[in-house]
Amino acid sequence: MNIVREQREQNNSLIKVTVGEKDYGDAVEKSLREYKRKANIPGFRPGMVPMGVIKKMYGKGVLAEQAYRQASEAAFNYLQEQKIDYVGDVIPSEEQGDFDFENGTEFEFIFEIGEAPEVKLELSAKDKMTYYTIKVDKKMHDDYRSNFLRRFGRLVDTDKVTADEALEVTLDNGDMKIEGAYVGLISMNEEERKPFIGKKVGFKTQVNVNELYKTPAQRAAVLQVKENELEGIKPEFSLEITKIRKFAEPELNEEFFKMAFPAGNVKTAEEFEAFVDAEISKELRRESDYLFTLQLRDFLLKKAGLTMPVEFLKRWLYVINEGKFTKEEIEKDFDAFVKLFTWNYLQKYFIKQDNLTVTPEEATAEAKALAQAQFAQYGLPTAPEDMLANYAKKILEDREQGQKIYEKLYEMKVVEDVKSKIKVTEKAVSAEEFAKLAKEI
C-alpha cells in the first residue's frame, strides 16, 4: 500500500492511496466465502455452489467494495497518525479516475480533505464588548401584569362594549336561530372589533358568519351542526347582543396570593409588582443573551480571521446531500452556512482548550425548562415535577431534540467562558433602541 498527500488549493489536500492484492486479498476471499455459504442458487444445494460460480457472480463487486474499504481506512489512519486536522469529512476527489476491476489488481483511490485552519486567539481585558439590557417600561409592566391576572380573573356583566369583551348573541337567518352564541372580541383585530365598539345589549346588526367565525370548526360549533353540513347554510344572519361580559381582575388579597403563589414567595401588592418586573427582566435577559451571543460570534470570527477551505466545503455539501441541493442552491446560501460553520468550529476550539463540559443534570434541567415553556403555552404555568421529568426524558431521548439542547448549552458555556476573559460593560437601553441594534446584527 502506498499513500501520498498532495497539496492543492489553499487549505485543501488530496490523499492518494494505492492498494494491491496484498492489502485487500484476504478480505475479498473472506467475503466470497460468506457469499458461498449463504448463496441460494437453483441447481445447487445451500453452501455447495462452486467458488468459480460465486466469483463470476460477485467477484467484481466484492473486489471493488473491499479495495475501497481498505483504501478509505488507510486514509483515515494516515490523517490520524500524521495529526492532520480537517473539516467536514473525507470525500472522493473529482480527480478520481476509472477502475478496471475486471482485469486490474492495483488501484489508486483519491480522497479530498479540507484542512482545518489553526486558531490563534489571545483574549484579554483589552478586548471590550457591551452587553445591552432592556429597560422595563410601564407598558411592558402593565401588559405582563394584565396577562398574569387574567389567569385568575373572572368575567362580569357590563352594559357597553369598550375593547375586548366577550359577547353572547342571538343569531337568526330565518331558517335557523341560535341563542347564546359566543363572539370573542379578544381574538379579533382592531378593524374587526370596530362595528361592536360602543354598542349595548339589544344592539342588532347583519353579519356573515363566514367572516365572524374564521374556521369551519368554529362555525359548526356555533351553529350546532357538523362541518360537512355547513355548505347548505345561508351565511347571512341577523345578530343581537344579549349579554356583554368583560374580564375583571382579581383583588390582590390573601386568597389571590395563596392561589397564584402557593409557595408563599409573594404575599403583598408591593411584592406582586416587584414580581412582575422580575419576570419581565428574566424574559428580556434571554433577548439580551441572544443579542450578545450574536455580537460575540461576529467579534470572535473577525478577531480569529480563520480561512476556511471554501471550495472544498461547497463540494462536501454537494456530496453529503446526495443531490438534494444543486450547486447553485448551495452557492446561494453558502455565505450564511460558512459563517455558522466557522462559529461552530470556534466553539469546539474553546470547548477543548478550556475543558468545557455539559453534565446530564444540566441537560435535564434545560429539557425541563423547555417542557415547562410548552406546558405554559397550553395554559399550565406550573406543571407537576413528575410530569416535567417524564417529558424532559422524552425530549432528551429524541436524537434531534437532545442534540439541540446540548448544542445550546455548549454555546452558552462558550459565551460565558469568553466573557470571563474580556471586558464586558452592561448598558441599559429602551426596547426601541434594542430592536434597532438587533436589526443591525
PDB file of C-alpha atoms in Angstrom, residues 171-438:
ATOM      1  CA  LEU A 171     -78.069  34.569  15.519  1.00  0.00           C
ATOM      2  CA  ASP A 172     -81.077  34.262  13.191  1.00  0.00           C
ATOM      3  CA  ASN A 173     -81.245  33.822   9.415  1.00  0.00           C
ATOM      4  CA  GLY A 174     -84.908  32.801   9.143  1.00  0.00           C
ATOM      5  CA  ASP A 175     -84.096  29.132   8.761  1.00  0.00           C
ATOM      6  CA  MET A 176     -82.231  28.664  11.994  1.00  0.00           C
ATOM      7  CA  LYS A 177     -81.936  30.545  15.261  1.00  0.00           C
ATOM      8  CA  ILE A 178     -79.066  30.104  17.729  1.00  0.00           C
ATOM      9  CA  GLU A 179     -79.354  31.670  21.165  1.00  0.00           C
ATOM     10  CA  GLY A 180     -76.382  32.156  23.469  1.00  0.00           C
ATOM     11  CA  ALA A 181     -73.779  32.053  20.672  1.00  0.00           C
ATOM     12  CA  TYR A 182     -70.332  33.339  21.670  1.00  0.00           C
ATOM     13  CA  VAL A 183     -68.389  36.140  19.989  1.00  0.00           C
ATOM     14  CA  GLY A 184     -64.918  36.757  21.463  1.00  0.00           C
ATOM     15  CA  LEU A 185     -63.641  40.233  20.619  1.00  0.00           C
ATOM     16  CA  ILE A 186     -60.267  39.428  22.197  1.00  0.00           C
ATOM     17  CA  SER A 187     -59.402  37.223  19.211  1.00  0.00           C
ATOM     18  CA  MET A 188     -60.261  39.975  16.687  1.00  0.00           C
ATOM     19  CA  ASN A 189     -58.061  42.749  15.370  1.00  0.00           C
ATOM     20  CA  GLU A 190     -58.931  46.415  15.818  1.00  0.00           C
ATOM     21  CA  GLU A 191     -60.704  46.705  12.460  1.00  0.00           C
ATOM     22  CA  GLU A 192     -62.880  43.627  13.118  1.00  0.00           C
ATOM     23  CA  ARG A 193     -63.914  44.921  16.562  1.00  0.00           C
ATOM     24  CA  LYS A 194     -64.883  48.370  15.311  1.00  0.00           C
ATOM     25  CA  PRO A 195     -68.577  47.581  14.455  1.00  0.00           C
ATOM     26  CA  PHE A 196     -69.161  46.446  18.075  1.00  0.00           C
ATOM     27  CA  ILE A 197     -67.340  49.204  19.994  1.00  0.00           C
ATOM     28  CA  GLY A 198     -69.754  51.381  21.994  1.00  0.00           C
ATOM     29  CA  LYS A 199     -72.736  49.065  21.421  1.00  0.00           C
ATOM     30  CA  LYS A 200     -75.040  47.911  24.222  1.00  0.00           C
ATOM     31  CA  VAL A 201     -77.241  44.907  24.985  1.00  0.00           C
ATOM     32  CA  GLY A 202     -80.075  44.827  22.446  1.00  0.00           C
ATOM     33  CA  PHE A 203     -77.927  46.117  19.566  1.00  0.00           C
ATOM     34  CA  LYS A 204     -78.792  44.416  16.260  1.00  0.00           C
ATOM     35  CA  THR A 205     -76.818  44.149  13.035  1.00  0.00           C
ATOM     36  CA  GLN A 206     -76.338  41.930  10.000  1.00  0.00           C
ATOM     37  CA  VAL A 207     -73.267  39.661   9.879  1.00  0.00           C
ATOM     38  CA  ASN A 208     -71.742  36.987   7.685  1.00  0.00           C
ATOM     39  CA  VAL A 209     -70.831  34.022   9.916  1.00  0.00           C
ATOM     40  CA  ASN A 210     -68.076  33.006   7.487  1.00  0.00           C
ATOM     41  CA  GLU A 211     -66.378  36.313   8.326  1.00  0.00           C
ATOM     42  CA  LEU A 212     -67.316  36.355  12.012  1.00  0.00           C
ATOM     43  CA  TYR A 213     -66.024  32.824  12.652  1.00  0.00           C
ATOM     44  CA  LYS A 214     -62.827  32.165  10.704  1.00  0.00           C
ATOM     45  CA  THR A 215     -62.677  28.350  10.630  1.00  0.00           C
ATOM     46  CA  PRO A 216     -65.236  25.691   9.635  1.00  0.00           C
ATOM     47  CA  ALA A 217     -64.807  24.102  13.073  1.00  0.00           C
ATOM     48  CA  GLN A 218     -65.783  27.363  14.806  1.00  0.00           C
ATOM     49  CA  ARG A 219     -68.801  27.883  12.539  1.00  0.00           C
ATOM     50  CA  ALA A 220     -70.003  24.316  13.011  1.00  0.00           C
ATOM     51  CA  ALA A 221     -69.717  24.603  16.809  1.00  0.00           C
ATOM     52  CA  VAL A 222     -71.633  27.910  16.952  1.00  0.00           C
ATOM     53  CA  LEU A 223     -74.366  26.775  14.545  1.00  0.00           C
ATOM     54  CA  GLN A 224     -74.569  23.390  16.293  1.00  0.00           C
ATOM     55  CA  VAL A 225     -74.081  21.366  13.102  1.00  0.00           C
ATOM     56  CA  LYS A 226     -71.403  19.106  11.649  1.00  0.00           C
ATOM     57  CA  GLU A 227     -68.738  20.629   9.398  1.00  0.00           C
ATOM     58  CA  ASN A 228     -69.997  18.746   6.346  1.00  0.00           C
ATOM     59  CA  GLU A 229     -73.438  20.343   6.877  1.00  0.00           C
ATOM     60  CA  LEU A 230     -72.184  23.939   6.626  1.00  0.00           C
ATOM     61  CA  GLU A 231     -72.355  24.135   2.844  1.00  0.00           C
ATOM     62  CA  GLY A 232     -76.162  24.374   2.698  1.00  0.00           C
ATOM     63  CA  ILE A 233     -76.491  27.074   5.356  1.00  0.00           C
ATOM     64  CA  LYS A 234     -77.025  30.710   4.374  1.00  0.00           C
ATOM     65  CA  PRO A 235     -74.134  32.632   5.987  1.00  0.00           C
ATOM     66  CA  GLU A 236     -76.036  35.959   6.346  1.00  0.00           C
ATOM     67  CA  PHE A 237     -77.518  36.236   9.861  1.00  0.00           C
ATOM     68  CA  SER A 238     -79.027  38.934  11.988  1.00  0.00           C
ATOM     69  CA  LEU A 239     -77.074  39.309  15.228  1.00  0.00           C
ATOM     70  CA  GLU A 240     -78.483  40.663  18.507  1.00  0.00           C
ATOM     71  CA  ILE A 241     -76.273  41.229  21.548  1.00  0.00           C
ATOM     72  CA  THR A 242     -77.929  39.653  24.590  1.00  0.00           C
ATOM     73  CA  LYS A 243     -75.074  39.869  27.104  1.00  0.00           C
ATOM     74  CA  ILE A 244     -71.754  41.707  27.367  1.00  0.00           C
ATOM     75  CA  ARG A 245     -69.138  40.363  29.712  1.00  0.00           C
ATOM     76  CA  LYS A 246     -65.714  41.742  30.491  1.00  0.00           C
ATOM     77  CA  PHE A 247     -62.699  40.448  32.342  1.00  0.00           C
ATOM     78  CA  ALA A 248     -62.405  41.609  35.946  1.00  0.00           C
ATOM     79  CA  GLU A 249     -59.024  41.429  37.617  1.00  0.00           C
ATOM     80  CA  PRO A 250     -58.931  39.600  40.944  1.00  0.00           C
ATOM     81  CA  GLU A 251     -58.424  41.591  44.118  1.00  0.00           C
ATOM     82  CA  LEU A 252     -54.858  41.473  45.392  1.00  0.00           C
ATOM     83  CA  ASN A 253     -55.866  39.862  48.657  1.00  0.00           C
ATOM     84  CA  GLU A 254     -54.781  36.880  50.731  1.00  0.00           C
ATOM     85  CA  GLU A 255     -56.983  34.491  48.734  1.00  0.00           C
ATOM     86  CA  PHE A 256     -55.376  35.574  45.439  1.00  0.00           C
ATOM     87  CA  PHE A 257     -51.801  35.305  46.723  1.00  0.00           C
ATOM     88  CA  LYS A 258     -52.396  31.798  48.096  1.00  0.00           C
ATOM     89  CA  MET A 259     -53.891  30.701  44.770  1.00  0.00           C
ATOM     90  CA  ALA A 260     -51.349  32.408  42.476  1.00  0.00           C
ATOM     91  CA  PHE A 261     -48.256  31.827  44.637  1.00  0.00           C
ATOM     92  CA  PRO A 262     -48.718  28.598  46.605  1.00  0.00           C
ATOM     93  CA  ALA A 263     -45.015  28.640  47.545  1.00  0.00           C
ATOM     94  CA  GLY A 264     -45.647  31.842  49.523  1.00  0.00           C
ATOM     95  CA  ASN A 265     -42.982  33.876  47.716  1.00  0.00           C
ATOM     96  CA  VAL A 266     -45.396  36.778  47.008  1.00  0.00           C
ATOM     97  CA  LYS A 267     -47.757  37.972  49.771  1.00  0.00           C
ATOM     98  CA  THR A 268     -48.373  41.693  49.202  1.00  0.00           C
ATOM     99  CA  ALA A 269     -49.325  44.059  46.389  1.00  0.00           C
ATOM    100  CA  GLU A 270     -45.846  45.619  46.514  1.00  0.00           C
ATOM    101  CA  GLU A 271     -44.191  42.204  46.231  1.00  0.00           C
ATOM    102  CA  PHE A 272     -46.507  41.383  43.310  1.00  0.00           C
ATOM    103  CA  GLU A 273     -45.475  44.497  41.361  1.00  0.00           C
ATOM    104  CA  ALA A 274     -41.812  43.619  42.017  1.00  0.00           C
ATOM    105  CA  PHE A 275     -42.510  40.048  40.871  1.00  0.00           C
ATOM    106  CA  VAL A 276     -43.939  41.368  37.586  1.00  0.00           C
ATOM    107  CA  ASP A 277     -40.798  43.423  36.891  1.00  0.00           C
ATOM    108  CA  ALA A 278     -38.545  40.497  37.825  1.00  0.00           C
ATOM    109  CA  GLU A 279     -40.360  38.124  35.468  1.00  0.00           C
ATOM    110  CA  ILE A 280     -40.208  40.632  32.621  1.00  0.00           C
ATOM    111  CA  SER A 281     -36.491  41.099  33.297  1.00  0.00           C
ATOM    112  CA  LYS A 282     -35.973  37.325  33.058  1.00  0.00           C
ATOM    113  CA  GLU A 283     -37.633  37.246  29.657  1.00  0.00           C
ATOM    114  CA  LEU A 284     -35.742  40.313  28.492  1.00  0.00           C
ATOM    115  CA  ARG A 285     -32.490  38.788  29.739  1.00  0.00           C
ATOM    116  CA  ARG A 286     -32.951  35.991  27.230  1.00  0.00           C
ATOM    117  CA  GLU A 287     -33.221  38.609  24.477  1.00  0.00           C
ATOM    118  CA  SER A 288     -30.064  40.303  25.782  1.00  0.00           C
ATOM    119  CA  ASP A 289     -28.211  36.978  25.950  1.00  0.00           C
ATOM    120  CA  TYR A 290     -29.224  36.152  22.386  1.00  0.00           C
ATOM    121  CA  LEU A 291     -28.084  39.530  21.015  1.00  0.00           C
ATOM    122  CA  PHE A 292     -24.807  39.354  22.940  1.00  0.00           C
ATOM    123  CA  THR A 293     -24.151  35.848  21.583  1.00  0.00           C
ATOM    124  CA  LEU A 294     -24.582  37.133  18.027  1.00  0.00           C
ATOM    125  CA  GLN A 295     -22.305  40.102  18.722  1.00  0.00           C
ATOM    126  CA  LEU A 296     -19.690  37.913  20.397  1.00  0.00           C
ATOM    127  CA  ARG A 297     -19.811  35.470  17.494  1.00  0.00           C
ATOM    128  CA  ASP A 298     -19.120  38.240  14.983  1.00  0.00           C
ATOM    129  CA  PHE A 299     -16.381  39.692  17.204  1.00  0.00           C
ATOM    130  CA  LEU A 300     -14.582  36.330  17.511  1.00  0.00           C
ATOM    131  CA  LEU A 301     -14.947  35.486  13.820  1.00  0.00           C
ATOM    132  CA  LYS A 302     -13.359  38.794  12.897  1.00  0.00           C
ATOM    133  CA  LYS A 303     -10.594  38.535  15.502  1.00  0.00           C
ATOM    134  CA  ALA A 304      -9.720  34.914  14.660  1.00  0.00           C
ATOM    135  CA  GLY A 305      -9.633  35.663  10.916  1.00  0.00           C
ATOM    136  CA  LEU A 306      -9.878  31.977  10.005  1.00  0.00           C
ATOM    137  CA  THR A 307      -9.548  30.933   6.370  1.00  0.00           C
ATOM    138  CA  MET A 308     -11.838  28.012   5.670  1.00  0.00           C
ATOM    139  CA  PRO A 309     -11.389  25.707   2.631  1.00  0.00           C
ATOM    140  CA  VAL A 310     -14.310  27.338   0.861  1.00  0.00           C
ATOM    141  CA  GLU A 311     -14.319  25.406  -2.426  1.00  0.00           C
ATOM    142  CA  PHE A 312     -13.877  22.097  -0.607  1.00  0.00           C
ATOM    143  CA  LEU A 313     -16.809  22.849   1.706  1.00  0.00           C
ATOM    144  CA  LYS A 314     -19.039  23.584  -1.293  1.00  0.00           C
ATOM    145  CA  ARG A 315     -18.121  20.229  -2.856  1.00  0.00           C
ATOM    146  CA  TRP A 316     -18.526  18.491   0.510  1.00  0.00           C
ATOM    147  CA  LEU A 317     -22.037  19.914   0.955  1.00  0.00           C
ATOM    148  CA  TYR A 318     -22.978  18.756  -2.528  1.00  0.00           C
ATOM    149  CA  VAL A 319     -21.627  15.222  -1.932  1.00  0.00           C
ATOM    150  CA  ILE A 320     -23.113  14.581   1.522  1.00  0.00           C
ATOM    151  CA  ASN A 321     -26.555  15.829   0.467  1.00  0.00           C
ATOM    152  CA  GLU A 322     -26.596  13.324  -2.398  1.00  0.00           C
ATOM    153  CA  GLY A 323     -28.257  15.595  -4.932  1.00  0.00           C
ATOM    154  CA  LYS A 324     -30.870  17.136  -2.590  1.00  0.00           C
ATOM    155  CA  PHE A 325     -29.446  20.561  -3.422  1.00  0.00           C
ATOM    156  CA  THR A 326     -27.996  21.833  -6.673  1.00  0.00           C
ATOM    157  CA  LYS A 327     -24.596  23.529  -6.724  1.00  0.00           C
ATOM    158  CA  GLU A 328     -26.426  26.794  -7.475  1.00  0.00           C
ATOM    159  CA  GLU A 329     -28.616  26.404  -4.366  1.00  0.00           C
ATOM    160  CA  ILE A 330     -25.571  25.681  -2.216  1.00  0.00           C
ATOM    161  CA  GLU A 331     -23.806  28.735  -3.638  1.00  0.00           C
ATOM    162  CA  LYS A 332     -26.805  30.947  -2.838  1.00  0.00           C
ATOM    163  CA  ASP A 333     -26.836  30.130   0.901  1.00  0.00           C
ATOM    164  CA  PHE A 334     -23.128  29.432   1.303  1.00  0.00           C
ATOM    165  CA  ASP A 335     -22.088  32.702   2.995  1.00  0.00           C
ATOM    166  CA  ALA A 336     -24.579  32.138   5.836  1.00  0.00           C
ATOM    167  CA  PHE A 337     -23.526  28.488   6.087  1.00  0.00           C
ATOM    168  CA  VAL A 338     -19.795  29.147   6.291  1.00  0.00           C
ATOM    169  CA  LYS A 339     -20.350  31.820   8.963  1.00  0.00           C
ATOM    170  CA  LEU A 340     -22.267  29.376  11.174  1.00  0.00           C
ATOM    171  CA  PHE A 341     -19.833  26.561  10.326  1.00  0.00           C
ATOM    172  CA  THR A 342     -16.853  28.685  11.385  1.00  0.00           C
ATOM    173  CA  TRP A 343     -18.628  29.710  14.607  1.00  0.00           C
ATOM    174  CA  ASN A 344     -19.231  26.036  15.448  1.00  0.00           C
ATOM    175  CA  TYR A 345     -15.565  25.336  14.727  1.00  0.00           C
ATOM    176  CA  LEU A 346     -14.511  28.116  17.111  1.00  0.00           C
ATOM    177  CA  GLN A 347     -16.840  26.759  19.791  1.00  0.00           C
ATOM    178  CA  LYS A 348     -15.126  23.357  19.554  1.00  0.00           C
ATOM    179  CA  TYR A 349     -11.787  25.128  19.998  1.00  0.00           C
ATOM    180  CA  PHE A 350     -12.883  26.749  23.279  1.00  0.00           C
ATOM    181  CA  ILE A 351     -14.596  23.571  24.485  1.00  0.00           C
ATOM    182  CA  LYS A 352     -11.375  21.610  24.005  1.00  0.00           C
ATOM    183  CA  GLN A 353      -8.954  24.311  25.160  1.00  0.00           C
ATOM    184  CA  ASP A 354     -10.831  25.204  28.349  1.00  0.00           C
ATOM    185  CA  ASN A 355     -12.245  21.726  29.017  1.00  0.00           C
ATOM    186  CA  LEU A 356     -15.878  22.860  28.947  1.00  0.00           C
ATOM    187  CA  THR A 357     -18.484  20.201  29.674  1.00  0.00           C
ATOM    188  CA  VAL A 358     -22.257  19.881  29.859  1.00  0.00           C
ATOM    189  CA  THR A 359     -23.465  17.472  32.522  1.00  0.00           C
ATOM    190  CA  PRO A 360     -26.519  15.200  32.172  1.00  0.00           C
ATOM    191  CA  GLU A 361     -28.062  17.156  35.067  1.00  0.00           C
ATOM    192  CA  GLU A 362     -27.689  20.430  33.156  1.00  0.00           C
ATOM    193  CA  ALA A 363     -29.223  18.875  30.041  1.00  0.00           C
ATOM    194  CA  THR A 364     -32.141  17.546  32.098  1.00  0.00           C
ATOM    195  CA  ALA A 365     -32.732  20.957  33.677  1.00  0.00           C
ATOM    196  CA  GLU A 366     -32.772  22.592  30.228  1.00  0.00           C
ATOM    197  CA  ALA A 367     -35.156  19.931  28.897  1.00  0.00           C
ATOM    198  CA  LYS A 368     -37.461  20.554  31.890  1.00  0.00           C
ATOM    199  CA  ALA A 369     -37.420  24.286  31.176  1.00  0.00           C
ATOM    200  CA  LEU A 370     -38.344  23.572  27.559  1.00  0.00           C
ATOM    201  CA  ALA A 371     -41.161  21.256  28.666  1.00  0.00           C
ATOM    202  CA  GLN A 372     -42.441  23.857  31.141  1.00  0.00           C
ATOM    203  CA  ALA A 373     -42.487  26.528  28.421  1.00  0.00           C
ATOM    204  CA  GLN A 374     -44.515  24.203  26.202  1.00  0.00           C
ATOM    205  CA  PHE A 375     -46.986  23.475  29.018  1.00  0.00           C
ATOM    206  CA  ALA A 376     -47.342  27.200  29.722  1.00  0.00           C
ATOM    207  CA  GLN A 377     -48.429  27.771  26.111  1.00  0.00           C
ATOM    208  CA  TYR A 378     -51.340  25.431  26.769  1.00  0.00           C
ATOM    209  CA  GLY A 379     -52.400  27.187  29.968  1.00  0.00           C
ATOM    210  CA  LEU A 380     -50.466  25.108  32.512  1.00  0.00           C
ATOM    211  CA  PRO A 381     -47.992  27.603  34.050  1.00  0.00           C
ATOM    212  CA  THR A 382     -46.786  25.240  36.803  1.00  0.00           C
ATOM    213  CA  ALA A 383     -46.686  21.603  35.696  1.00  0.00           C
ATOM    214  CA  PRO A 384     -46.072  18.892  38.342  1.00  0.00           C
ATOM    215  CA  GLU A 385     -42.433  17.838  38.795  1.00  0.00           C
ATOM    216  CA  ASP A 386     -43.055  14.214  37.786  1.00  0.00           C
ATOM    217  CA  MET A 387     -44.728  15.351  34.561  1.00  0.00           C
ATOM    218  CA  LEU A 388     -41.810  17.675  33.765  1.00  0.00           C
ATOM    219  CA  ALA A 389     -39.289  14.907  34.473  1.00  0.00           C
ATOM    220  CA  ASN A 390     -41.135  12.499  32.185  1.00  0.00           C
ATOM    221  CA  TYR A 391     -41.332  14.983  29.298  1.00  0.00           C
ATOM    222  CA  ALA A 392     -37.704  16.034  29.794  1.00  0.00           C
ATOM    223  CA  LYS A 393     -36.663  12.388  29.497  1.00  0.00           C
ATOM    224  CA  LYS A 394     -38.600  12.021  26.227  1.00  0.00           C
ATOM    225  CA  ILE A 395     -37.061  15.224  24.840  1.00  0.00           C
ATOM    226  CA  LEU A 396     -33.510  14.052  25.562  1.00  0.00           C
ATOM    227  CA  GLU A 397     -34.179  10.584  24.161  1.00  0.00           C
ATOM    228  CA  ASP A 398     -35.201  12.160  20.857  1.00  0.00           C
ATOM    229  CA  ARG A 399     -31.911  12.352  18.963  1.00  0.00           C
ATOM    230  CA  GLU A 400     -32.591  15.647  17.196  1.00  0.00           C
ATOM    231  CA  GLN A 401     -34.091  17.477  20.186  1.00  0.00           C
ATOM    232  CA  GLY A 402     -31.440  16.120  22.546  1.00  0.00           C
ATOM    233  CA  GLN A 403     -28.648  17.275  20.247  1.00  0.00           C
ATOM    234  CA  LYS A 404     -30.146  20.770  20.018  1.00  0.00           C
ATOM    235  CA  ILE A 405     -30.252  21.037  23.801  1.00  0.00           C
ATOM    236  CA  TYR A 406     -26.604  20.016  24.177  1.00  0.00           C
ATOM    237  CA  GLU A 407     -25.561  22.389  21.370  1.00  0.00           C
ATOM    238  CA  LYS A 408     -27.426  25.252  23.052  1.00  0.00           C
ATOM    239  CA  LEU A 409     -25.837  24.545  26.431  1.00  0.00           C
ATOM    240  CA  TYR A 410     -22.342  24.236  24.969  1.00  0.00           C
ATOM    241  CA  GLU A 411     -22.794  27.553  23.166  1.00  0.00           C
ATOM    242  CA  MET A 412     -23.858  29.157  26.454  1.00  0.00           C
ATOM    243  CA  LYS A 413     -20.767  27.703  28.144  1.00  0.00           C
ATOM    244  CA  VAL A 414     -18.512  29.085  25.402  1.00  0.00           C
ATOM    245  CA  VAL A 415     -20.100  32.546  25.656  1.00  0.00           C
ATOM    246  CA  GLU A 416     -19.654  32.626  29.438  1.00  0.00           C
ATOM    247  CA  ASP A 417     -16.091  31.342  29.066  1.00  0.00           C
ATOM    248  CA  VAL A 418     -15.182  34.118  26.626  1.00  0.00           C
ATOM    249  CA  LYS A 419     -16.994  36.741  28.734  1.00  0.00           C
ATOM    250  CA  SER A 420     -14.738  35.844  31.645  1.00  0.00           C
ATOM    251  CA  LYS A 421     -11.654  36.636  29.541  1.00  0.00           C
ATOM    252  CA  ILE A 422     -12.678  40.013  28.105  1.00  0.00           C
ATOM    253  CA  LYS A 423     -14.112  43.258  29.472  1.00  0.00           C
ATOM    254  CA  VAL A 424     -17.903  43.400  29.194  1.00  0.00           C
ATOM    255  CA  THR A 425     -19.846  46.544  30.133  1.00  0.00           C
ATOM    256  CA  GLU A 426     -23.611  46.467  30.664  1.00  0.00           C
ATOM    257  CA  LYS A 427     -25.715  49.231  29.170  1.00  0.00           C
ATOM    258  CA  ALA A 428     -29.489  49.638  29.594  1.00  0.00           C
ATOM    259  CA  VAL A 429     -31.379  50.769  26.503  1.00  0.00           C
ATOM    260  CA  SER A 430     -35.034  51.166  25.564  1.00  0.00           C
ATOM    261  CA  ALA A 431     -36.899  48.415  23.755  1.00  0.00           C
ATOM    262  CA  GLU A 432     -36.841  50.530  20.578  1.00  0.00           C
ATOM    263  CA  GLU A 433     -33.071  51.048  20.768  1.00  0.00           C
ATOM    264  CA  PHE A 434     -32.547  47.347  21.442  1.00  0.00           C
ATOM    265  CA  ALA A 435     -34.699  46.383  18.448  1.00  0.00           C
ATOM    266  CA  LYS A 436     -32.603  48.673  16.244  1.00  0.00           C
ATOM    267  CA  LEU A 437     -29.390  47.018  17.470  1.00  0.00           C
ATOM    268  CA  ALA A 438     -30.812  43.562  16.888  1.00  0.00           C
TER     269      ALA A 438
END
